[in-house]
Coordinates of C-alpha atoms in Angstrom, one line a residue:
Chain Y
M1 CA 0.0 0.0 0.0
R2 CA 2.7 2.4 1.1
G3 CA 4.8 1.5 -1.9
W4 CA 1.9 1.8 -4.3
L5 CA 1.1 5.3 -3.1
D6 CA 4.8 6.3 -3.0
R7 CA 5.3 5.3 -6.6
R8 CA 2.5 7.6 -7.7
V9 CA 2.7 10.6 -5.4
D10 CA 6.1 10.4 -3.8
V11 CA 5.0 10.2 -0.2
D12 CA 8.6 10.2 1.0
G13 CA 9.3 13.5 -0.8
F14 CA 6.2 15.0 0.8
R15 CA 7.3 13.7 4.2
A16 CA 10.7 15.1 3.8
S17 CA 9.5 18.5 2.7
Y18 CA 6.6 19.0 5.1
L19 CA 6.1 16.4 7.8
R20 CA 9.7 16.6 9.0
K21 CA 9.5 20.4 9.4
I22 CA 11.1 21.3 12.7
F23 CA 8.9 23.0 15.3
P24 CA 10.7 24.8 18.1
V25 CA 9.1 24.0 21.5
H26 CA 8.1 27.0 23.6
H27 CA 4.7 27.7 25.2
S28 CA 4.4 31.1 23.5
F29 CA 4.7 29.4 20.1
F30 CA 1.3 27.8 20.4
L31 CA -0.8 30.9 20.1
G32 CA -1.0 30.8 16.4
E33 CA -2.0 27.1 16.6
I34 CA -4.9 28.0 19.0
A35 CA -6.1 30.5 16.4
L36 CA -5.8 27.8 13.7
F37 CA -7.9 25.4 15.8
A38 CA -10.5 28.1 16.4
F39 CA -10.7 28.6 12.6
V40 CA -11.2 24.9 12.0
I41 CA -13.9 24.7 14.7
L42 CA -15.6 27.8 13.4
V43 CA -15.9 26.3 9.9
V44 CA -17.2 22.9 11.2
T45 CA -19.7 24.5 13.6
G46 CA -20.5 27.1 11.0
I47 CA -21.6 24.5 8.6
F48 CA -24.1 23.2 11.1
L49 CA -25.4 26.7 11.8
A50 CA -25.5 27.6 8.0
V51 CA -27.7 24.7 7.1
N52 CA -30.2 25.5 9.8
Y53 CA -30.2 29.3 9.4
E54 CA -32.5 31.3 7.3
S55 CA -30.8 34.3 5.8
S56 CA -33.9 36.6 5.5
S57 CA -35.4 39.4 7.4
R58 CA -38.9 38.7 6.2
T59 CA -41.5 38.5 8.9
V60 CA -42.5 35.0 10.2
Q61 CA -44.7 34.0 13.1
L62 CA -42.9 32.8 16.3
G63 CA -45.1 32.1 19.3
G64 CA -47.8 34.4 18.0
Q65 CA -45.4 37.2 17.4
G66 CA -44.2 38.5 14.0
V67 CA -40.4 38.3 14.0
P68 CA -37.7 38.3 11.4
A69 CA -37.1 34.9 9.8
A70 CA -33.3 35.1 10.7
Y71 CA -34.2 35.6 14.4
A72 CA -36.7 32.8 14.4
S73 CA -34.2 30.4 12.8
V74 CA -31.6 31.1 15.5
V75 CA -34.2 30.5 18.2
R76 CA -34.9 27.2 16.3
I77 CA -31.2 26.3 16.2
D78 CA -31.0 26.8 20.0
A79 CA -33.8 24.2 20.4
L80 CA -32.1 21.6 18.1
P81 CA -30.3 18.7 19.8
F82 CA -26.9 20.2 20.8
G83 CA -27.9 23.3 18.9
R84 CA -27.2 25.8 21.7
V85 CA -23.8 24.1 22.5
I86 CA -22.8 24.1 18.8
R87 CA -23.8 27.8 18.4
G88 CA -21.9 28.5 21.7
T89 CA -18.8 26.7 20.4
H90 CA -19.0 28.9 17.3
H91 CA -19.5 32.0 19.3
W92 CA -16.7 31.5 21.8
S93 CA -14.4 30.1 19.2
A94 CA -14.7 33.5 17.4
H95 CA -13.7 35.2 20.6
I96 CA -10.8 32.9 21.1
F97 CA -9.8 33.2 17.4
I98 CA -9.4 37.0 17.8
A99 CA -7.8 36.8 21.2
A100 CA -5.3 34.2 20.1
A101 CA -4.5 36.0 16.8
F102 CA -3.9 39.2 18.7
L103 CA -1.7 37.6 21.3
H104 CA 0.2 35.8 18.5
L105 CA 0.7 39.2 16.9
L106 CA 2.0 40.6 20.2
R107 CA 4.4 37.7 20.6
H108 CA 5.9 38.4 17.2
L109 CA 6.0 42.1 18.0
L110 CA 7.8 41.5 21.4
T111 CA 10.4 39.1 20.0
G112 CA 11.1 41.0 16.8
S113 CA 10.3 38.1 14.5
Y114 CA 8.4 40.4 12.1
K115 CA 11.8 41.5 10.8
N116 CA 13.8 40.3 7.8
P117 CA 13.2 37.7 6.4
R118 CA 9.6 37.3 7.8
E119 CA 8.1 40.7 6.8
I120 CA 5.7 39.0 4.3
N121 CA 4.3 36.7 7.0
W122 CA 3.9 39.7 9.3
W123 CA 1.8 41.5 6.6
L124 CA -0.2 38.3 5.9
G125 CA -0.8 38.0 9.7
L126 CA -2.1 41.6 9.8
T127 CA -4.3 40.8 6.9
L128 CA -5.7 37.8 8.7
L129 CA -6.4 39.8 11.8
V130 CA -8.4 42.4 9.8
L131 CA -10.2 39.6 7.9
V132 CA -11.1 37.8 11.2
V133 CA -12.4 40.9 12.9
V134 CA -14.5 41.8 9.8
T135 CA -15.8 38.3 9.7
A136 CA -16.8 38.5 13.3
F137 CA -18.6 41.8 12.6
T138 CA -20.6 40.3 9.7
G139 CA -21.6 37.5 12.1
Y140 CA -23.0 40.1 14.6
A141 CA -25.8 40.9 12.2
L142 CA -27.0 37.4 11.5
P143 CA -29.3 36.6 14.5
F144 CA -31.1 39.9 13.6
D145 CA -32.2 40.5 17.2
A146 CA -32.4 44.0 18.7
F147 CA -28.8 44.0 19.7
A148 CA -27.6 42.7 16.3
V149 CA -29.5 45.3 14.3
V150 CA -28.1 48.2 16.3
A151 CA -24.6 46.9 16.3
T152 CA -24.7 46.4 12.6
K153 CA -26.2 49.8 12.1
I154 CA -23.2 51.3 13.8
G155 CA -21.0 49.5 11.3
Y156 CA -23.1 50.9 8.5
G157 CA -22.7 54.4 10.0
I158 CA -18.9 54.0 10.2
A159 CA -18.7 52.7 6.6
S160 CA -20.8 55.7 5.4
A161 CA -18.4 58.1 7.2
V162 CA -15.7 57.4 4.6
P163 CA -15.3 60.8 2.8
W164 CA -16.9 61.0 -0.7
I165 CA -17.7 57.4 -1.4
G166 CA -19.1 56.5 2.1
S167 CA -22.8 56.3 1.2
W168 CA -22.1 54.3 -1.9
L169 CA -19.7 52.0 -0.1
A170 CA -22.0 51.4 2.9
N171 CA -25.0 50.7 0.6
L172 CA -22.8 48.3 -1.4
L173 CA -21.6 46.4 1.7
F174 CA -24.9 46.4 3.6
G175 CA -27.3 46.1 0.7
G176 CA -28.8 49.6 0.8
N177 CA -29.6 51.8 3.8
Y178 CA -29.3 49.2 6.5
P179 CA -31.6 47.4 7.4
T180 CA -33.1 46.5 4.1
P181 CA -34.3 43.1 2.8
Y182 CA -31.0 42.8 1.0
S183 CA -28.9 43.3 4.1
V184 CA -29.1 39.9 5.8
P185 CA -28.4 37.8 2.6
R186 CA -25.5 40.1 1.8
L187 CA -23.9 39.9 5.2
Y188 CA -24.6 36.2 5.3
A189 CA -22.8 35.6 2.0
A190 CA -19.8 37.7 3.3
H191 CA -19.8 35.8 6.6
I192 CA -20.1 32.2 5.4
F193 CA -18.4 32.4 2.0
I194 CA -16.4 35.5 1.0
M195 CA -14.6 36.1 4.2
P196 CA -13.8 32.4 5.2
V197 CA -12.5 31.7 1.7
L198 CA -10.2 34.8 1.9
I199 CA -9.1 33.7 5.4
A200 CA -8.4 30.1 4.2
L201 CA -6.3 31.4 1.3
V202 CA -4.2 33.8 3.3
L203 CA -3.9 31.3 6.1
A204 CA -2.6 28.7 3.6
V205 CA 0.1 31.1 2.4
H206 CA 0.9 32.1 6.0
L207 CA 1.5 28.5 6.9
L208 CA 3.4 27.6 3.8
L209 CA 5.8 30.5 4.4
I210 CA 6.4 29.3 7.9
I211 CA 7.4 25.9 6.6
K212 CA 9.6 27.5 3.9
Q213 CA 11.2 30.1 6.1
H214 CA 11.2 28.2 9.4
H215 CA 10.3 29.6 12.8
T216 CA 12.6 31.9 14.7
Q217 CA 14.4 29.8 17.2
P218 CA 13.8 30.3 20.9
A219 CA 16.6 32.0 22.8
Y220 CA 17.6 28.9 24.6
A221 CA 18.4 27.2 21.2
R222 CA 21.4 29.5 20.9
R223 CA 22.8 28.2 24.1
V224 CA 21.9 24.6 23.7
A225 CA 22.9 24.0 20.1
P226 CA 24.2 27.2 18.5
G227 CA 23.7 27.4 14.7
R228 CA 21.5 24.3 14.5
M229 CA 17.7 24.0 14.2
L230 CA 16.3 22.8 17.5
G231 CA 12.8 21.4 17.9
V232 CA 10.6 18.5 17.2
P233 CA 9.4 17.3 13.8
M234 CA 5.9 18.0 12.6
V235 CA 5.2 14.3 12.7
P236 CA 5.1 12.8 15.2
G237 CA 6.3 15.2 17.9
Q238 CA 4.5 18.4 17.1
A239 CA 1.4 16.6 15.8
L240 CA 1.1 14.9 19.2
M241 CA 1.3 18.2 21.0
M242 CA -1.1 19.8 18.6
T243 CA -3.7 17.0 19.0
T244 CA -3.4 17.3 22.8
L245 CA -3.8 21.1 22.6
L246 CA -6.8 20.7 20.3
F247 CA -8.5 18.4 22.7
I248 CA -7.9 20.8 25.6
Y249 CA -9.2 23.6 23.4
L250 CA -12.4 21.6 22.6
A251 CA -12.9 20.7 26.2
V252 CA -12.6 24.3 27.4
V253 CA -14.8 25.7 24.6
V254 CA -17.6 23.1 24.8
V255 CA -17.8 23.4 28.6
T256 CA -17.8 27.2 28.3
S257 CA -20.6 27.0 25.7
G258 CA -22.6 24.7 28.0
V259 CA -22.3 27.1 31.0
V260 CA -22.3 30.6 29.4
D261 CA -25.0 31.6 27.0
P262 CA -23.7 32.6 23.6
H263 CA -25.3 35.9 22.7
P264 CA -28.8 35.2 24.1
V265 CA -31.0 36.2 21.2
Q266 CA -34.2 35.8 23.1
A267 CA -33.1 38.0 25.9
F268 CA -32.4 40.8 23.4
G269 CA -35.7 40.0 21.6
P270 CA -36.6 40.8 18.0
P271 CA -35.7 44.3 16.7
T272 CA -37.9 47.2 18.0
A273 CA -38.1 50.9 17.2
S274 CA -36.1 51.8 20.3
T275 CA -32.4 51.2 20.8
P276 CA -31.4 48.7 23.4
T277 CA -28.3 49.8 25.4
V278 CA -25.6 48.0 23.6
R279 CA -21.9 47.7 24.2
P280 CA -19.8 45.9 21.6
D281 CA -17.8 42.8 22.3
W282 CA -14.4 43.4 24.0
Y283 CA -12.4 43.5 20.8
F284 CA -14.5 46.4 19.5
L285 CA -14.7 48.2 22.9
W286 CA -11.6 50.4 22.2
V287 CA -13.1 51.7 19.0
Y288 CA -16.4 52.3 20.9
G289 CA -14.6 54.2 23.6
I290 CA -12.8 56.4 21.1
L291 CA -16.1 57.0 19.3
E292 CA -17.6 58.2 22.6
I293 CA -15.0 60.7 23.7
I294 CA -14.4 62.4 20.3
P295 CA -16.5 65.6 20.7
S296 CA -19.1 66.8 18.2
S297 CA -17.0 69.8 17.4
W298 CA -14.4 67.7 15.6
H299 CA -16.3 68.1 12.4
F300 CA -15.6 70.0 9.2
Q301 CA -16.6 70.1 5.5
A302 CA -13.9 70.1 2.8
L303 CA -13.9 69.5 -0.9
G304 CA -17.5 68.5 -0.8
A305 CA -17.1 65.8 1.9
G306 CA -17.8 65.8 5.6
F307 CA -15.1 64.7 8.1
G308 CA -16.8 63.9 11.4
P309 CA -16.2 62.3 14.8
E310 CA -17.3 58.9 13.5
L311 CA -14.6 59.1 10.8
W312 CA -11.8 59.8 13.3
G313 CA -12.9 57.1 15.8
G314 CA -14.2 54.5 13.5
I315 CA -11.7 54.6 10.6
V316 CA -8.8 57.0 11.1
V317 CA -7.5 55.8 14.5
P318 CA -7.7 52.1 13.7
G319 CA -6.4 52.8 10.2
L320 CA -3.3 54.6 11.5
L321 CA -2.6 51.8 14.0
L322 CA -2.8 49.3 11.1
L323 CA -0.6 51.5 8.9
A324 CA 2.0 51.7 11.6
A325 CA 2.0 48.0 12.0
V326 CA 2.4 47.5 8.2
L327 CA 5.3 50.0 8.0
L328 CA 7.0 48.5 11.1
P329 CA 9.2 45.9 9.4
L330 CA 10.4 48.6 7.0
A331 CA 11.8 50.6 9.9
D332 CA 14.3 47.8 10.5
R333 CA 17.3 48.4 8.2
S334 CA 19.2 45.3 9.2
T335 CA 20.0 43.1 6.2
R336 CA 21.0 40.2 8.4
P337 CA 18.1 37.7 8.6
I338 CA 16.8 37.1 12.1
R339 CA 17.4 33.5 13.2
Y340 CA 16.7 33.7 17.0
V341 CA 14.0 35.5 18.8
E342 CA 15.1 38.8 20.3
L343 CA 14.5 38.8 24.0
P344 CA 12.0 41.6 25.0
T345 CA 14.2 42.6 27.9
R346 CA 17.1 43.4 25.5
H347 CA 14.9 45.8 23.5
P348 CA 13.6 48.3 26.0
L349 CA 12.1 50.8 23.6
R350 CA 10.2 48.2 21.5
T351 CA 9.0 46.4 24.6
G352 CA 7.9 49.7 26.1
A353 CA 6.0 50.6 23.0
V354 CA 4.2 47.3 22.9
W355 CA 3.0 47.7 26.5
G356 CA 2.2 51.3 25.6
L357 CA 0.0 50.0 22.8
V358 CA -1.7 47.5 25.2
S359 CA -2.3 50.3 27.6
F360 CA -3.8 52.4 24.8
F361 CA -6.3 49.6 24.1
L362 CA -7.2 49.3 27.8
V363 CA -7.7 53.1 28.3
A364 CA -9.7 53.4 25.1
S365 CA -11.9 50.5 26.2
A366 CA -12.4 52.1 29.7
A367 CA -13.4 55.3 27.9
G368 CA -16.5 53.5 26.8
Y369 CA -17.5 53.5 30.5
H370 CA -16.8 57.2 31.1
D371 CA -20.4 58.0 32.1
T372 CA -20.6 55.0 34.4
L373 CA -17.4 56.1 36.0
G374 CA -18.6 59.7 36.2
V375 CA -15.5 61.0 34.4
P376 CA -15.8 63.7 31.7
P377 CA -14.8 62.5 28.2
W378 CA -11.9 64.9 27.8
V379 CA -10.2 63.3 30.8
F380 CA -10.1 60.1 28.9
G381 CA -8.8 62.0 25.9
V382 CA -5.8 63.1 28.0
L383 CA -5.4 59.6 29.5
L384 CA -5.5 58.1 26.0
V385 CA -2.4 60.1 25.1
G386 CA -0.7 60.3 28.5
V387 CA -0.9 56.7 29.7
P388 CA 0.6 55.0 26.7
A389 CA 3.4 57.6 26.6
L390 CA 4.1 57.1 30.3
V391 CA 4.0 53.3 30.0
T392 CA 6.4 53.3 27.0
V393 CA 8.9 55.6 28.7
G394 CA 8.5 53.8 32.1
V395 CA 9.0 50.3 30.8
R396 CA 11.9 51.5 28.6
A397 CA 13.6 53.1 31.6
V398 CA 13.2 50.1 33.8
L399 CA 14.4 47.6 31.2
G400 CA 17.2 49.9 30.1
R401 CA 18.5 50.0 33.6
A402 CA 18.2 46.3 34.1
T403 CA 20.0 45.6 30.8
R404 CA 22.9 47.8 31.7
H405 CA 23.5 45.9 34.9
Chain K
M1 CA 15.7 27.0 -32.9
S2 CA 16.2 30.8 -33.1
E3 CA 13.4 33.0 -31.9
H4 CA 11.4 34.5 -34.6
R5 CA 12.1 38.2 -34.8
D6 CA 10.6 40.7 -37.2
D7 CA 13.6 43.0 -37.8
D8 CA 11.8 45.2 -40.2
G9 CA 10.5 47.2 -37.2
G10 CA 7.1 45.6 -37.5
V11 CA 5.0 44.2 -34.7
S12 CA 6.0 40.9 -33.1
R13 CA 3.6 38.1 -32.3
R14 CA 4.4 38.7 -28.6
D15 CA 3.4 42.4 -28.9
I16 CA 0.1 41.5 -30.4
L17 CA -0.6 38.8 -27.7
A18 CA 0.3 41.3 -24.9
A19 CA -1.9 44.0 -26.4
G20 CA -4.7 41.5 -26.7
M21 CA -4.3 40.4 -23.1
G22 CA -4.1 44.0 -22.0
A23 CA -7.3 44.8 -23.8
G24 CA -9.0 41.7 -22.3
L25 CA -8.0 42.7 -18.8
A26 CA -9.2 46.3 -19.3
V27 CA -12.6 45.1 -20.6
G28 CA -12.8 42.6 -17.8
G29 CA -11.9 45.2 -15.2
I30 CA -14.5 47.6 -16.4
S31 CA -17.1 44.9 -16.5
L32 CA -16.2 43.9 -12.9
L33 CA -16.6 47.5 -11.8
V34 CA -20.0 47.6 -13.4
A35 CA -21.0 44.3 -11.8
V36 CA -19.8 45.4 -8.4
G37 CA -21.6 48.8 -8.8
G38 CA -24.8 46.9 -9.5
L39 CA -24.6 45.4 -6.0
V40 CA -25.9 48.6 -4.6
P41 CA -29.6 47.9 -4.6
E42 CA -31.8 50.2 -6.5
I43 CA -34.4 51.7 -4.2
V44 CA -37.9 51.3 -5.6
V45 CA -40.0 54.0 -4.1
T46 CA -43.1 52.7 -2.5
P47 CA -45.6 54.4 -0.2
A48 CA -44.1 52.5 2.7
N49 CA -40.6 53.9 2.2
T50 CA -41.4 57.4 1.1
P51 CA -40.2 60.1 3.5
P52 CA -42.8 61.8 5.7
Q53 CA -45.1 64.0 3.5
K54 CA -47.2 67.0 4.4
G55 CA -50.5 65.8 5.8
D56 CA -49.2 62.4 7.1
L57 CA -50.5 61.2 10.4
L58 CA -48.2 59.9 13.0
V59 CA -48.6 56.4 14.6
F60 CA -46.8 54.7 17.5
A61 CA -43.7 52.9 16.4
G62 CA -43.7 50.5 19.4
G63 CA -45.3 49.7 22.7
H64 CA -48.8 48.3 23.4
N65 CA -50.5 50.8 21.2
Q66 CA -48.2 50.3 18.2
G67 CA -49.7 51.4 14.9
Q68 CA -52.4 53.6 16.5
V69 CA -52.7 57.3 15.5
I70 CA -51.0 59.7 17.9
G71 CA -52.9 62.7 19.3
P72 CA -51.3 65.5 21.3
D73 CA -52.3 64.1 24.7
D74 CA -50.5 60.8 23.9
V75 CA -47.2 62.7 24.2
P76 CA -46.2 63.1 27.9
A77 CA -45.2 66.6 28.9
D78 CA -41.5 67.0 29.7
G79 CA -40.7 63.6 28.2
P80 CA -39.9 61.0 27.6
Q81 CA -40.1 61.1 23.8
V82 CA -42.6 59.0 21.8
L83 CA -41.3 57.2 18.8
A84 CA -43.5 57.4 15.7
W85 CA -43.8 56.4 12.1
P86 CA -45.5 58.6 9.5
M87 CA -48.7 57.2 8.0
D88 CA -50.3 58.1 4.7
P89 CA -53.8 59.3 5.7
T90 CA -55.6 58.2 2.6
N91 CA -54.5 54.6 2.2
K92 CA -53.3 54.1 5.8
V93 CA -49.9 52.8 4.7
I94 CA -47.4 53.2 7.6
R95 CA -44.1 54.4 6.1
N96 CA -41.9 52.1 8.2
Q97 CA -39.9 50.4 5.4
N98 CA -37.3 53.2 5.5
H99 CA -35.6 53.4 8.9
L100 CA -34.7 57.1 8.3
N101 CA -38.4 57.8 8.7
I102 CA -38.4 57.1 12.4
I103 CA -39.6 60.2 14.2
L104 CA -39.5 61.3 17.8
L105 CA -42.1 63.5 19.5
V106 CA -41.5 65.6 22.6
R107 CA -43.9 67.8 24.5
A108 CA -43.0 70.8 26.6
A109 CA -44.8 71.5 29.8
A110 CA -45.0 75.2 28.8
Q111 CA -44.8 77.0 25.5
G112 CA -41.9 79.1 26.7
W113 CA -39.6 76.1 26.9
F114 CA -39.0 76.2 23.2
S115 CA -36.5 78.7 21.7
S116 CA -38.3 81.4 19.7
A117 CA -36.6 80.3 16.5
H118 CA -38.0 76.8 16.9
L119 CA -41.5 77.6 18.2
Q120 CA -43.0 77.9 14.7
F121 CA -42.4 74.2 13.9
T122 CA -44.2 72.9 16.9
A123 CA -47.9 72.2 17.4
D124 CA -49.7 72.2 20.8
R125 CA -46.3 72.3 22.6
I126 CA -45.1 69.3 20.7
A127 CA -41.9 69.2 18.6
A128 CA -41.0 66.4 16.1
Y129 CA -37.5 65.4 15.0
S130 CA -35.9 62.7 13.0
A131 CA -35.1 60.0 15.6
T132 CA -32.0 58.8 13.7
C133 CA -28.9 59.9 15.6
T134 CA -26.6 62.0 13.3
H135 CA -23.6 60.2 14.8
L136 CA -24.0 56.6 13.7
C137 CA -27.7 56.2 12.9
C138 CA -28.9 54.6 16.1
T139 CA -32.5 55.5 17.2
V140 CA -32.4 58.3 19.8
S141 CA -34.8 56.5 22.1
D142 CA -33.6 57.4 25.6
W143 CA -34.5 60.4 27.8
V144 CA -32.5 62.0 30.5
G145 CA -34.8 63.8 33.0
K146 CA -33.3 66.6 35.0
P147 CA -29.6 66.0 34.1
F148 CA -27.2 66.9 36.9
G149 CA -30.2 68.2 38.8
I150 CA -29.6 71.7 37.5
D151 CA -31.8 72.2 34.4
P152 CA -35.5 71.6 34.9
H153 CA -36.1 70.2 31.4
G154 CA -35.1 66.8 30.1
Y155 CA -32.9 66.0 27.2
L156 CA -32.8 63.5 24.3
F157 CA -30.1 60.8 24.7
C158 CA -28.8 58.3 22.2
P159 CA -27.8 55.1 24.1
C160 CA -25.2 54.1 21.5
H161 CA -22.4 56.6 22.0
K162 CA -24.2 59.0 24.5
S163 CA -25.0 62.0 22.3
H164 CA -27.3 64.5 24.0
Y165 CA -29.7 66.7 22.1
D166 CA -31.7 69.6 23.3
P167 CA -35.3 69.0 22.2
W168 CA -36.4 72.5 23.2
D169 CA -33.9 74.2 20.9
G170 CA -34.0 72.5 17.5
A171 CA -32.4 69.3 18.8
T172 CA -29.0 70.9 18.9
V173 CA -26.1 68.8 20.3
L174 CA -25.5 69.4 24.0
A175 CA -22.8 66.8 24.5
G176 CA -21.4 63.7 22.9
P177 CA -20.0 63.0 19.5
A178 CA -23.0 63.7 17.2
P179 CA -21.9 66.1 14.5
R180 CA -25.3 67.8 13.7
P181 CA -28.6 68.5 15.3
L182 CA -31.5 66.1 14.6
P183 CA -33.4 67.3 11.5
T184 CA -36.7 69.0 12.4
L185 CA -40.0 67.8 11.2
P186 CA -42.6 70.7 11.2
L187 CA -45.8 69.7 12.9
A188 CA -49.4 70.9 12.7
L189 CA -52.6 70.0 14.5
A190 CA -55.5 68.6 12.5
G191 CA -58.6 68.1 14.7
D192 CA -57.4 65.8 17.5
H193 CA -54.5 64.3 15.6
L194 CA -50.9 65.5 15.0
T195 CA -50.0 65.8 11.3
V196 CA -46.8 66.5 9.4
A197 CA -46.7 70.1 8.1
G198 CA -43.7 69.5 5.8
G199 CA -40.8 67.2 5.1
F200 CA -37.6 66.9 7.3
M201 CA -35.9 70.4 7.1
T202 CA -32.4 68.8 6.7
P203 CA -31.7 65.3 5.4
P204 CA -32.0 62.7 8.1
G205 CA -29.3 60.0 8.7
C206 CA -25.8 59.7 9.9
S207 CA -23.9 60.0 6.6
T208 CA -21.6 63.0 6.5
T209 CA -21.2 62.9 2.7

């Protein structure tokens, strides 16, 4: 059997090129794999949800009440055998996907592995993060409950804040002035087809490049076996660890889904004329906070287009952060390819800036609670600039002193 | 074995192929743009998505009396606001198939609460505005009574990003990120019903373009 297959498709060649790929062993190297598991689980559970979901906002009867068909179908999914748990696994896997992808990004940022020769994979990773967040957003709309409609409407508003082409763009993406009968089918097509296919394609190149370029080696590899690749082969060593991790992942997510309700559609109820008090999921909270503290006066007209607070908070700030991330590898002029991870403690400024970035996200998220905290919005505006600057300078100073000793 | 070359300065086979492929790509690209542009749905105007017209009645957009015609006494003095849809008075079509048609009604306890510039658009101490927040299009459905305990009158409040509007002065923005006031809808009284006296005075919605 083995020989039969090998004569036809050269199994040994495949084995040598891919299955013997060396994986360095370090706990921080598993974050990307967790994101990968989340993607696989999202696709599998997503297929179950897709075949039971009705992508329409037409009115149907549910318990004597006229509700959107999409809403009714999610209520029906919850009542299917294992329906709620499968929807929960999908929901929480989306959260884990974004969290793992972001931590994966921070790990590469902190250890300098975005540098030569791995710039392309850094850019592909950034692309994946954007694609994943957009996919999560398109998923928001699908249950079409009161929360989903408002959350999606905010996305529509942000898209239409793009100067000049905003209205056209928003109507293109959301199927007219959201919500319209075109909106749910369009967001559904994006969520289950366009975006996952794009993610799968970029992910495939991301993984192939890692096999081609190899991981950066952990710092201990330099001490243990300088100049040599240290790690375990894809098969069997890494595969065994990955399988173990996958089962741990599944156990955690399935138990969580059984215990914590995933987006309780019936608690939010079908859409009404009034706006429920909504706060976005944690990964959008920083954008939400920035949107809240930008005052109405930051608004002007120029060249026939309006530039308003929703543009700054919803597009310009996230766009600038993304642009900075894209340009980051180009700031490194070193022509020597990176082979070992750079220890964060040895790079005080970069490490300081990463923690500054993290503190920026935390302060911006807290700004969304400025009224609950009884703090005027402008105070958060000051904190949003001051805290990241202080954290950057502080961490740099502490690490710099430690390194000199 | 040698590559064919036309040394007479003529056009090579490769040039013609490249030009053909370029033309094909250009036509394909333009076609793609047209196809993508076609994804913006064409809005077919129906009575149910027409903006509020002069003479329209107003009906409750939610609550236990949803769909019933609103009279002045259905709007509580000093808030909270009542959310309403316009309704064609002749064929009784409720214009709720266009979310920009959502309207809010507020009633003052005394005529003097309104600014003099805005008084002319009110009817029986009631003012009407587009209920679509000019920030990001949420419905301005919350009410803050006696904010900070200083001012006796309440304010309109959007729960999405906490924009405050002053209903007694043309829904100007008091606080929060909203870039523009809520568009005014002139009101009139016809018998014991409120009617629309004219369309929104500025375009409703959150688009800044």
